[in-house]
Tab-separated table of C-alpha atoms and ligand atoms in Angstrom:
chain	number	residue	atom	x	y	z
A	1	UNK	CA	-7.890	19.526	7.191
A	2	UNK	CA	-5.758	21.675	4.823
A	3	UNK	CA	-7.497	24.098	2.485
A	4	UNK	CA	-6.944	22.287	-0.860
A	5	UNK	CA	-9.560	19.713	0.751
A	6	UNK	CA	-13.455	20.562	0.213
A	7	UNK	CA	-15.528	17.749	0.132
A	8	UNK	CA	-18.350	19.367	-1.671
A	9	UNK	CA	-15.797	20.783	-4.255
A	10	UNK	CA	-14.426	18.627	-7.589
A	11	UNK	CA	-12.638	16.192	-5.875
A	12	UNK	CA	-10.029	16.413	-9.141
A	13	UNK	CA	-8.432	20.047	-8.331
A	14	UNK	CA	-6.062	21.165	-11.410
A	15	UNK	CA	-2.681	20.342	-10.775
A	16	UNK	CA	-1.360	21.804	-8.067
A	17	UNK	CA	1.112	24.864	-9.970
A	18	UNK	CA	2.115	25.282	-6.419
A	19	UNK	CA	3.616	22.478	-5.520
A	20	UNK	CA	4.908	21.777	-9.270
A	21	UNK	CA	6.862	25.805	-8.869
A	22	UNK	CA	7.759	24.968	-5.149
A	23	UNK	CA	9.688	21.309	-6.501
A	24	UNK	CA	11.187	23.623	-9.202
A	25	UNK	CA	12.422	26.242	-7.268
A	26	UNK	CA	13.801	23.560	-4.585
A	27	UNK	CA	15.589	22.057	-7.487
A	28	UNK	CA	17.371	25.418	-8.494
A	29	UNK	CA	18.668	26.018	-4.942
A	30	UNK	CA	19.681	23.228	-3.841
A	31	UNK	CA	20.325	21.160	-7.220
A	32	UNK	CA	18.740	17.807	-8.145
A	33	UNK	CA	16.625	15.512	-5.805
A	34	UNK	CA	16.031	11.771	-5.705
A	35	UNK	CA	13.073	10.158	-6.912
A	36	UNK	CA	12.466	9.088	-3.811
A	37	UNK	CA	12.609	13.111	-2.432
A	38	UNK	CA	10.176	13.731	-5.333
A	39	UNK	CA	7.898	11.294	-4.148
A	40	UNK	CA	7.832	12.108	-0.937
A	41	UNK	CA	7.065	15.772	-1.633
A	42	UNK	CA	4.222	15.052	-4.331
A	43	UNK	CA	2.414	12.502	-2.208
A	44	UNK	CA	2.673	14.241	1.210
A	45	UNK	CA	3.993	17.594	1.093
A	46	UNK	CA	1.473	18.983	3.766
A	47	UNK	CA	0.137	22.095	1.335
A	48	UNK	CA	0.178	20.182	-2.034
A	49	UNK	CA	1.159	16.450	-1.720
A	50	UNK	CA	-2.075	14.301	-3.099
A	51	UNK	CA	-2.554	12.014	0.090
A	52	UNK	CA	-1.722	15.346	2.106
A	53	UNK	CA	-4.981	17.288	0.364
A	54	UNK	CA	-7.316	14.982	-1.588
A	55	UNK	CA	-9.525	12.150	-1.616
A	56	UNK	CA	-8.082	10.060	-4.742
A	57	UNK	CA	-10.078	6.676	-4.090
A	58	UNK	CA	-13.331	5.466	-5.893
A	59	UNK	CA	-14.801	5.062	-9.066
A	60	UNK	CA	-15.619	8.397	-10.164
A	61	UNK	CA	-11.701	9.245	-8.306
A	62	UNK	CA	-8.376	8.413	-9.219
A	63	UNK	CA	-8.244	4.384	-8.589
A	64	UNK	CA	-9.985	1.572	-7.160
A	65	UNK	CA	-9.063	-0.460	-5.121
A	66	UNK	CA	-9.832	-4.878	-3.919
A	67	UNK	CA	-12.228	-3.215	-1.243
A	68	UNK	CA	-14.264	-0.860	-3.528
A	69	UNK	CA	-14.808	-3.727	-5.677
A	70	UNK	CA	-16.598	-6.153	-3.514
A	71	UNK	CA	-17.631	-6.387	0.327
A	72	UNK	CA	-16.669	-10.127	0.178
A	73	UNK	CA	-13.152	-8.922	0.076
A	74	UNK	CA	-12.784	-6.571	3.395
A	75	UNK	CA	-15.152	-10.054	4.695
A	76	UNK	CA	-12.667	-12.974	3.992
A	77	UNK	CA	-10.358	-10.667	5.623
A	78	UNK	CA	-12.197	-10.087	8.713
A	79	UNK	CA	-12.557	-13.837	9.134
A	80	UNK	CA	-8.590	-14.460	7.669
A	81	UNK	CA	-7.381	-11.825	11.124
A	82	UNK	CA	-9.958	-13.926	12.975
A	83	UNK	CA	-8.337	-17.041	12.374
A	84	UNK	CA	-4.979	-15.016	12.643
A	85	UNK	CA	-5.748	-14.061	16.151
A	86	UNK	CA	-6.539	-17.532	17.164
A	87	UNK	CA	-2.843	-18.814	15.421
A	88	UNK	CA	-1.133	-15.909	17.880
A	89	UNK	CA	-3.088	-17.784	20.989
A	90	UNK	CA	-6.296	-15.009	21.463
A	91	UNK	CA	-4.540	-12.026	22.847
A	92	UNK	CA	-6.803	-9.819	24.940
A	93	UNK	CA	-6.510	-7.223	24.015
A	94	UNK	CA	-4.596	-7.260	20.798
A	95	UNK	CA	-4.061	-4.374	18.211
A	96	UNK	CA	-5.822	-3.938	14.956
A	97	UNK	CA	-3.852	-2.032	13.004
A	98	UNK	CA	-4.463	-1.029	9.028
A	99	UNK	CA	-1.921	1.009	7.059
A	100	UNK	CA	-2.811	3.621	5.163
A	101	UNK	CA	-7.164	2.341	5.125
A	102	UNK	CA	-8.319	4.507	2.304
A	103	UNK	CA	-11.940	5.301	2.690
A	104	UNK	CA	-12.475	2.657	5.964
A	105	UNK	CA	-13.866	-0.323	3.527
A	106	UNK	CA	-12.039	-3.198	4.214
A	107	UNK	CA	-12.379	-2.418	8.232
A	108	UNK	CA	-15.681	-2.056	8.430
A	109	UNK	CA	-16.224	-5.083	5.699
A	110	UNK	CA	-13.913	-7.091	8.465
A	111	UNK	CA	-15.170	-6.243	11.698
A	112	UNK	CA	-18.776	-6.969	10.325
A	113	UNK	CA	-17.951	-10.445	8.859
A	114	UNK	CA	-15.937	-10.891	12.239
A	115	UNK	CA	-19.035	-10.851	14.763
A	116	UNK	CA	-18.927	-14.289	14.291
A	117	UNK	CA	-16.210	-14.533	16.986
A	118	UNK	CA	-17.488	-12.179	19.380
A	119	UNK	CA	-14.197	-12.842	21.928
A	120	UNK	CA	-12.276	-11.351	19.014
A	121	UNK	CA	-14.530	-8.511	18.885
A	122	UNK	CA	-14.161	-7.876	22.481
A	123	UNK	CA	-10.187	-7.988	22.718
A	124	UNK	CA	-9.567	-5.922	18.178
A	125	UNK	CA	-8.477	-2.509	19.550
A	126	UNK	CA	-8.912	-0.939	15.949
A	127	UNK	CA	-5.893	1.334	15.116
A	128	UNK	CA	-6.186	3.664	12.116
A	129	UNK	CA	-2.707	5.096	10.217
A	130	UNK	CA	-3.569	7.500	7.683
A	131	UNK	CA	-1.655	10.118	6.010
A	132	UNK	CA	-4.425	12.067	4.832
A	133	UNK	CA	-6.781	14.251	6.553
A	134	UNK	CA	-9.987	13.740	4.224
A	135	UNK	CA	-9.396	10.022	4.349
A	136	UNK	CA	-9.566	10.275	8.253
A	137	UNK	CA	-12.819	11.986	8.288
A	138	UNK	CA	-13.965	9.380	5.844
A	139	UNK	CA	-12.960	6.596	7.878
A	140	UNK	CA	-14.184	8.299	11.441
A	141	UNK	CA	-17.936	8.160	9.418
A	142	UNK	CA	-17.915	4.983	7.959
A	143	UNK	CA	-16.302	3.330	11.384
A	144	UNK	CA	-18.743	5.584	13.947
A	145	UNK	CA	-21.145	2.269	14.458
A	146	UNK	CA	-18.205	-0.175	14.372
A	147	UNK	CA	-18.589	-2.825	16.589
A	148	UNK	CA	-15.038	-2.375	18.039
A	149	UNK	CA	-14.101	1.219	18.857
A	150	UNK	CA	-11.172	2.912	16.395
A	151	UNK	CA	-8.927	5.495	17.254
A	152	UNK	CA	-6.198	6.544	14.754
A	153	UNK	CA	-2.113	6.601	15.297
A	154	UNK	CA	0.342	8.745	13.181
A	155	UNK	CA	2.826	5.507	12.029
A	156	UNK	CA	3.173	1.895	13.772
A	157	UNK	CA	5.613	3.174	16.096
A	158	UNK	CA	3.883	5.634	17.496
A	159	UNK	CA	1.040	2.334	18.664
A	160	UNK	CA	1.750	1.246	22.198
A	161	UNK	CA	3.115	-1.888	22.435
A	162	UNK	CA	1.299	-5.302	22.459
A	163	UNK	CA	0.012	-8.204	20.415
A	164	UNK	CA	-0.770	-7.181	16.913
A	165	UNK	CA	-2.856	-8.102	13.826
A	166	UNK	CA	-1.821	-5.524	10.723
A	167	UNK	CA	-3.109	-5.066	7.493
A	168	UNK	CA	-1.876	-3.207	4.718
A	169	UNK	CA	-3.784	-3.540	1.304
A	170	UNK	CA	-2.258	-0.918	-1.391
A	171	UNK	CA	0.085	0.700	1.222
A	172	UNK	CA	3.432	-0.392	0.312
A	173	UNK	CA	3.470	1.124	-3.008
A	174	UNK	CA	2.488	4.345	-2.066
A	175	UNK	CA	5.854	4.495	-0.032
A	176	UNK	CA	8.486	6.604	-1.661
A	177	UNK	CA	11.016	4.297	-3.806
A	178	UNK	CA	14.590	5.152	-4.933
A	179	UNK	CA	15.734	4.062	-8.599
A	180	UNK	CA	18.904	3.306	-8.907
A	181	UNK	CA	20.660	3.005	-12.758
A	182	UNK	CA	23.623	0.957	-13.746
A	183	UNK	CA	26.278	3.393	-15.159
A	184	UNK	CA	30.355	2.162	-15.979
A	185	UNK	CA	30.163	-0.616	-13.527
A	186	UNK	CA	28.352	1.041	-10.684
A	187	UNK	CA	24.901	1.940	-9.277
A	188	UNK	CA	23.731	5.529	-9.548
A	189	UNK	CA	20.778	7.631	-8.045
A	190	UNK	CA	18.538	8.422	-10.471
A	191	UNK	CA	17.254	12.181	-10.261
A	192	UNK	CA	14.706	14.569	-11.187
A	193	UNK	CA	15.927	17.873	-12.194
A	194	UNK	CA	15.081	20.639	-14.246
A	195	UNK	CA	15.266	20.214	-18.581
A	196	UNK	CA	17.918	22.423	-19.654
A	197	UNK	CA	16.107	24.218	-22.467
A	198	UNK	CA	12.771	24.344	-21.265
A	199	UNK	CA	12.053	26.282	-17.712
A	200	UNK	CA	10.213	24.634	-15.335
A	201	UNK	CA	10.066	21.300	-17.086
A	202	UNK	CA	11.259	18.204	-14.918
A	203	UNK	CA	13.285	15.532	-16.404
A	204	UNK	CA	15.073	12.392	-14.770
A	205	UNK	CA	19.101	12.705	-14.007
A	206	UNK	CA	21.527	10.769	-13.032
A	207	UNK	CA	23.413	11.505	-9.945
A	208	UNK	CA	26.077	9.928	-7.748
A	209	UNK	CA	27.481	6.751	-7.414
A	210	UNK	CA	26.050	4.336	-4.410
A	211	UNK	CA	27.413	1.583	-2.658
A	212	UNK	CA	26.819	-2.065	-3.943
A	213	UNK	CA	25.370	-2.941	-0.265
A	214	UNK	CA	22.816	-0.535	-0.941
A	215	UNK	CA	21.928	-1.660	-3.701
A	216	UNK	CA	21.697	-5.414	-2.745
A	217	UNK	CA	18.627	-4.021	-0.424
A	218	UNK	CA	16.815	-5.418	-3.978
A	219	UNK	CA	18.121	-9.030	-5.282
A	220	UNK	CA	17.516	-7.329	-8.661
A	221	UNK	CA	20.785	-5.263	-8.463
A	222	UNK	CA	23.085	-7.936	-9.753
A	223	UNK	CA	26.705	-7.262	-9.869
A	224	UNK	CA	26.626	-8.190	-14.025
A	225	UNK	CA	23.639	-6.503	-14.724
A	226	UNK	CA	24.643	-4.385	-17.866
A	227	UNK	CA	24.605	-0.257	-18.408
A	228	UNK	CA	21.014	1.163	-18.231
A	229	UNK	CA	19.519	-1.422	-15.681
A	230	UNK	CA	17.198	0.339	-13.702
A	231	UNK	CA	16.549	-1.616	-10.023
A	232	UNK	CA	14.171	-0.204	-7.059
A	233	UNK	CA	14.616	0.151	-3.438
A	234	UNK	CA	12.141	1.207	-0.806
A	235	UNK	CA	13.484	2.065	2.416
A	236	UNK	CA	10.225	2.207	4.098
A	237	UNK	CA	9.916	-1.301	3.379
A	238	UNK	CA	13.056	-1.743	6.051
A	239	UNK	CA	11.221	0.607	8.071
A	240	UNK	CA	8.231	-0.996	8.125
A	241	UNK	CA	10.017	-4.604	9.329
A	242	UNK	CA	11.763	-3.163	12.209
A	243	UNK	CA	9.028	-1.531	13.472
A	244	UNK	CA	7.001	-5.008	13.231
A	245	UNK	CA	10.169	-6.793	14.725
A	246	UNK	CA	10.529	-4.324	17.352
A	247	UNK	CA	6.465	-4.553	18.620
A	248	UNK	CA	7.176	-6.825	22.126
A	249	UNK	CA	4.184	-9.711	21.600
A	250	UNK	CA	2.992	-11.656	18.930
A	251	UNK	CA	2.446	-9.864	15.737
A	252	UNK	CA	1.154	-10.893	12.621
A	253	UNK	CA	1.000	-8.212	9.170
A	254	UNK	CA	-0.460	-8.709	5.852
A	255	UNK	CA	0.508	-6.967	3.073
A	256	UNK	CA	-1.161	-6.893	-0.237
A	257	UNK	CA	0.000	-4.994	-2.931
A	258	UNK	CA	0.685	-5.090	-6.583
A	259	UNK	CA	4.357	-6.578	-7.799
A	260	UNK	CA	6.300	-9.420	-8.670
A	261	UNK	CA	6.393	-12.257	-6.135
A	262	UNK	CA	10.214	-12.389	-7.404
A	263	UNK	CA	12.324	-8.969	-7.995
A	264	UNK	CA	12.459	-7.662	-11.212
A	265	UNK	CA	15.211	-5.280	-13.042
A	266	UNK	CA	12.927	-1.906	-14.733
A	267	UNK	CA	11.305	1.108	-14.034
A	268	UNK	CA	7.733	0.912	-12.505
A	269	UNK	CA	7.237	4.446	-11.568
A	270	UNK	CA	3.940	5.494	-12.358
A	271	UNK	CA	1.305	8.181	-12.233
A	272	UNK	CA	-2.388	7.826	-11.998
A	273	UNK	CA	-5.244	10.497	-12.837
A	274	UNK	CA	-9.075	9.431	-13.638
A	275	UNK	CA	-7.903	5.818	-14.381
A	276	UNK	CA	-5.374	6.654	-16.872
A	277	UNK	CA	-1.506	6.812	-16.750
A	278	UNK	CA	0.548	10.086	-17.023
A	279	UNK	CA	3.752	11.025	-16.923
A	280	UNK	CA	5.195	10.855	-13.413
A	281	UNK	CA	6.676	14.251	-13.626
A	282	UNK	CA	3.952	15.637	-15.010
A	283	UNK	CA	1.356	16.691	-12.188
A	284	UNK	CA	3.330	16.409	-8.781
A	285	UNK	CA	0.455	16.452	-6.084
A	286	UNK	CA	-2.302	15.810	-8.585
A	287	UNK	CA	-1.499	12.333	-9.464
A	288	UNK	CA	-1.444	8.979	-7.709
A	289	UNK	CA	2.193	8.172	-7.577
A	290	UNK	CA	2.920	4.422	-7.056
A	291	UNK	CA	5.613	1.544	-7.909
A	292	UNK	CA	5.542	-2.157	-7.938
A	293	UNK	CA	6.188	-3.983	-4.750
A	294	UNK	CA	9.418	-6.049	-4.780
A	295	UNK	CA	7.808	-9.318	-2.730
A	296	UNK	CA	11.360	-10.669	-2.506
A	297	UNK	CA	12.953	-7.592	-1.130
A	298	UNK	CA	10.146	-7.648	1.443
A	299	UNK	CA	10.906	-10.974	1.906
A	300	UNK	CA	14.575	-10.647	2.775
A	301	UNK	CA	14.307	-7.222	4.339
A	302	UNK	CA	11.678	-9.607	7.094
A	303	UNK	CA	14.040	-12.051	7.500
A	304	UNK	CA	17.024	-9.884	8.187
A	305	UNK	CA	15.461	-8.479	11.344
A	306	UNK	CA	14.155	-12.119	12.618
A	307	UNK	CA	10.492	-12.316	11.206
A	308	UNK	CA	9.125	-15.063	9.608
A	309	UNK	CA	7.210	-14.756	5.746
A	310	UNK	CA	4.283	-17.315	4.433
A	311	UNK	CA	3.951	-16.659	0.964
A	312	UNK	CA	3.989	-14.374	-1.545
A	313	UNK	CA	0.771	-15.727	-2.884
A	314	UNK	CA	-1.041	-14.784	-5.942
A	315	UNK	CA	-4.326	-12.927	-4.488
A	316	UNK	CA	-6.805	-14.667	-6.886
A	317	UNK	CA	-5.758	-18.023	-5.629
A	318	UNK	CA	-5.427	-16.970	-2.067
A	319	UNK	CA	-8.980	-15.374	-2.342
A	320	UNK	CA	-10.288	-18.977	-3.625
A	321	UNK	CA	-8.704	-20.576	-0.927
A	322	UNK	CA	-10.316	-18.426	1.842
A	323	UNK	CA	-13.655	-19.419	0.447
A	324	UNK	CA	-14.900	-16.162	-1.832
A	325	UNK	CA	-16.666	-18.664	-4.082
A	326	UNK	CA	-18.874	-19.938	-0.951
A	327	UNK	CA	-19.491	-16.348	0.417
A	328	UNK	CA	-20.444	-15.103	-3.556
A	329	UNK	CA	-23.112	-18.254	-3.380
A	330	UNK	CA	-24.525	-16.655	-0.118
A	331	UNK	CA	-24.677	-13.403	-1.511
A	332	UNK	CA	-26.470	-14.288	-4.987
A	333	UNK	CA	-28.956	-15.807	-3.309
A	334	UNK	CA	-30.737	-12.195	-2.924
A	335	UNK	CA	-31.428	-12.447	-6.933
A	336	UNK	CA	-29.772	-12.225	-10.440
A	337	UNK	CA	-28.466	-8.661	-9.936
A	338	UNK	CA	-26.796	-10.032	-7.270
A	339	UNK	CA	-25.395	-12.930	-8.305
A	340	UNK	CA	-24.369	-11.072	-11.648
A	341	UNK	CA	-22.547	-8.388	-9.395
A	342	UNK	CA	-20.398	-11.267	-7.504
A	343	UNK	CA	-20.144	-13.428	-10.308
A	344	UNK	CA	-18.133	-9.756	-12.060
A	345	UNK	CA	-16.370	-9.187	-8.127
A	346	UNK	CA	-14.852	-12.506	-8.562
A	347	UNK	CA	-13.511	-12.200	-12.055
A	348	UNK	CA	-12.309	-8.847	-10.673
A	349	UNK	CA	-10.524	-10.087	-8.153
A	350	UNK	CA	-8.927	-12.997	-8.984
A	351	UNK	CA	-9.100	-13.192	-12.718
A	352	UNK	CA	-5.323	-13.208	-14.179
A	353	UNK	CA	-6.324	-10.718	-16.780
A	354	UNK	CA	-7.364	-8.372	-13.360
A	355	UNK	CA	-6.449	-8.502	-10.237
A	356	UNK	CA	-5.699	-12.086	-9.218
A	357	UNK	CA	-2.319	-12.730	-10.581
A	358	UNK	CA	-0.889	-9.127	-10.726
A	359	UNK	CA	-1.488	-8.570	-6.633
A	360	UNK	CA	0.463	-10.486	-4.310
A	361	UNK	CA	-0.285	-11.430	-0.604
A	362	UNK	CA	2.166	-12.072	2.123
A	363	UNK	CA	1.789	-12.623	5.822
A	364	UNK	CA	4.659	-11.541	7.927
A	365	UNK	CA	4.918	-13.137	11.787
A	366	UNK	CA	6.828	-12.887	14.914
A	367	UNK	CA	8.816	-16.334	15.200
A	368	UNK	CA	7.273	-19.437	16.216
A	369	UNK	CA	3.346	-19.377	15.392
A	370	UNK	CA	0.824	-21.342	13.305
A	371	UNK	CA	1.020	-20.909	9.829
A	372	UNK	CA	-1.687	-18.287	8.542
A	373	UNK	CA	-4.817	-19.245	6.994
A	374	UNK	CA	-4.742	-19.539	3.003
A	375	UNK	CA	-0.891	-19.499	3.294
A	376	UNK	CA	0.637	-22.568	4.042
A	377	UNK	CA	3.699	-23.588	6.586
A	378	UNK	CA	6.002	-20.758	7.333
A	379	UNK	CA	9.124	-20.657	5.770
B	1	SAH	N1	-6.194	0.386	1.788
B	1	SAH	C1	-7.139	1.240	1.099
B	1	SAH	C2	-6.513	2.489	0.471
B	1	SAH	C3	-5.349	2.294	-0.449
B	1	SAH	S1	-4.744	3.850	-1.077
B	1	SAH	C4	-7.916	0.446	0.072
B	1	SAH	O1	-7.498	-0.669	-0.219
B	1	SAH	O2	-8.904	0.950	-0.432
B	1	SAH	C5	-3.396	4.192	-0.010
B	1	SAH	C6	-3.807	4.615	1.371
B	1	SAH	O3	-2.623	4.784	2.155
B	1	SAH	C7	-4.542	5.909	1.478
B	1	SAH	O4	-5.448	5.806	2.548
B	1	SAH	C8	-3.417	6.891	1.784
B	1	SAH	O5	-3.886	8.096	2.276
B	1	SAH	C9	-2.610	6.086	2.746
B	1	SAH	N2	-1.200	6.411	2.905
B	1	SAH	C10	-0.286	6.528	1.928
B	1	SAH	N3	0.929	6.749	2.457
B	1	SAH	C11	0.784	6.762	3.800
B	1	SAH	C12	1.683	6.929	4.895
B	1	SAH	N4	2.983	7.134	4.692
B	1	SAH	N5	1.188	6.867	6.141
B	1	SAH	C13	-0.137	6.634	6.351
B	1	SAH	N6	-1.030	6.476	5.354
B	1	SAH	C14	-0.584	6.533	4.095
């Protein structure tokens, strides 16, 4: 655990000076960095990165997340990997992986609504990846009575190989993005660097040329977009599909994440602190730095190493699908707070004015299974 971490502390230290004088004096020796460099340093630079040193999720926190909002979420999926494991032909044993878990919600939510199989109990080897220390010792109490042991891995490649059932809710857009800005005809890096008049304030840049291929990582970067288009890419997206391409067995991941189902030109950079939006250059390591997930680069980045993609599906609708309405109608049963508390989870959740249009959900598979529940026919 690093010593920015106390759990009995203000889980909101001020921003971290540190890490805000460390980026600045990086910037004067060695000139400008990428957004993506910045992002990488503010969200896991080991001393002062915010997953590195703090526990950011929760209502009195930084952000909530599908999870926090209701159990029936971290439930549907449970029974969704059930079903999942069932489409890959019941491996035993086979892999449960989550990305980046938070505070251990969802899992324990999953495995709970999953006793209903217990063969699938019996053969879920729970595998934890988390970045951040706090969040581990969160998720090692939550998980201590979970029916299926967990043991934690430091990235998906580092997970011995065999069959696989992943989930990822609000990982993807924590990993680092790079903008890109049209500029005389050609793509250039957008940078942060320091303001020119005012010491130690950081402004964006624009640096070097890149090469069109690159760029075509997003289909946003079209050839006649005009001067000032701003496009994304995430290269841990491409990451993230060969090492699911590369697992030997069947593997199935779910990602669900906030961002167009089809990729958009514009700058989605943004900082969260307390539920409200700040500049993104403004507290480096005390802010929850995020960007829309391009579904359609996901998409094509899958298919270019061989996997195959069932949606992206809006998460309200997919929600509905799964049955939330029939699981809300179990759980009101216990009285009118209850039935007023899912009756609010469900407008939460899948409510286009919330979270049910804005969040996305996409299953990605090894070639050749059954379609995944809520999903309909691989492509
Ligand atoms: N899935 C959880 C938490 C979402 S917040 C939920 O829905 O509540 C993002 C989570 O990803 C946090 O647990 C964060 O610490 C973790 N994380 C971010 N980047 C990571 C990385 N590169 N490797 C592993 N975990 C990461």
């Amino acid at each position: 655990m690093t010593d920015a971490f106390d759990p009995s502390a203000d889980d909101h230290p001020a921003p971290d000076q540190g890490l805000h004088a460390r980026i600045c004096d990086l910037i004067r020796r060695d000139g400008p960095m990428s957004v993506a460099a910045f992002m990488t340093l503010a969200l896991y630079d080991p001393r002062g990165g915010y997953y590195a040193t703090k526990d950011p999720i929760g209502a009195g926190a930084d952000f909530i997340t599908a999870p926090e909002v209701s159990q029936m979420f971290g439930e549907l999926i449970g029974l969704w990997l059930v079903q999942s494991w069932l489409d890959l032909g019941a491996p035993d044993p086979c892999y449960l992986i989550e990305l980046g878990p938070g505070r251990g919600v969802m899992l324990a939510d999953a495995l709970r609504a999953a006793r209903v199989r217990p063969q699938f109990l019996a053969a879920a080897r729970p595998v934890l990846v988390e970045a951040s220390p706090a969040l581990q010792a969160e998720q090692a109490r939550r998980l201590a009575d979970a029916p299926s042991a967990v043991s934690w891995a430091n990235a998906l490649d580092a997970i011995a190989p065999g069959p696989s059932l992943i989930v990822a809710n609000e990982f993807v857009d924590c990993l680092p993005i790079r903008q890109l800005v049209r500029a005389c005809g050609a793509w250039r890096e957008r940078m942060v660097t320091l303001h020119p008049d005012t010491p130690d304030t950081l402004m964006f840049a624009l640096g070097d040329p890149v090469p069109d291929a690159q760029a075509a990582r997003t289909p946003a970067a079209t050839a006649d977009a005009p001067d000032g288009a701003l496009v994304e890419l995430r290269p841990g997206v491409d990451q993230l599909m060969d090492a699911v391409a590369q697992r030997p067995g069947p593997t199935r991941l779910l990602v669900i994440d906030y961002g167009p189902p089809v990729s958009e030109v514009g700058d989605t950079l943004q900082a969260v602190r307390r539920h409200t939006r700040i500049d993104p250059l403004a507290a480096p390591g005390a802010s929850d730095l995020t960007a829309r997930v391009d579904f359609q680069a996901l998409v094509q980045s899958a298919h270019s190493v061989g996997l195959e993609t069932a949606g992206p599906y809006a998460q309200g609708e997919w929600l509905l699908k799964l049955g939330l309405e029939a699981r809300a109608a179990v759980l009101a049963r216990a009285g009118a707070d209850a039935r007023r508390t899912a009756a609010q989870a469900i407008h939460r959740l899948t409510d286009p004015s919330e979270m049910g249009t804005l969040f996305q959900v996409l299953a990605i598979t090894s070639p050749g299974y059954r379609a995944p529940p809520g999903l309909g026919a691989p492509d």
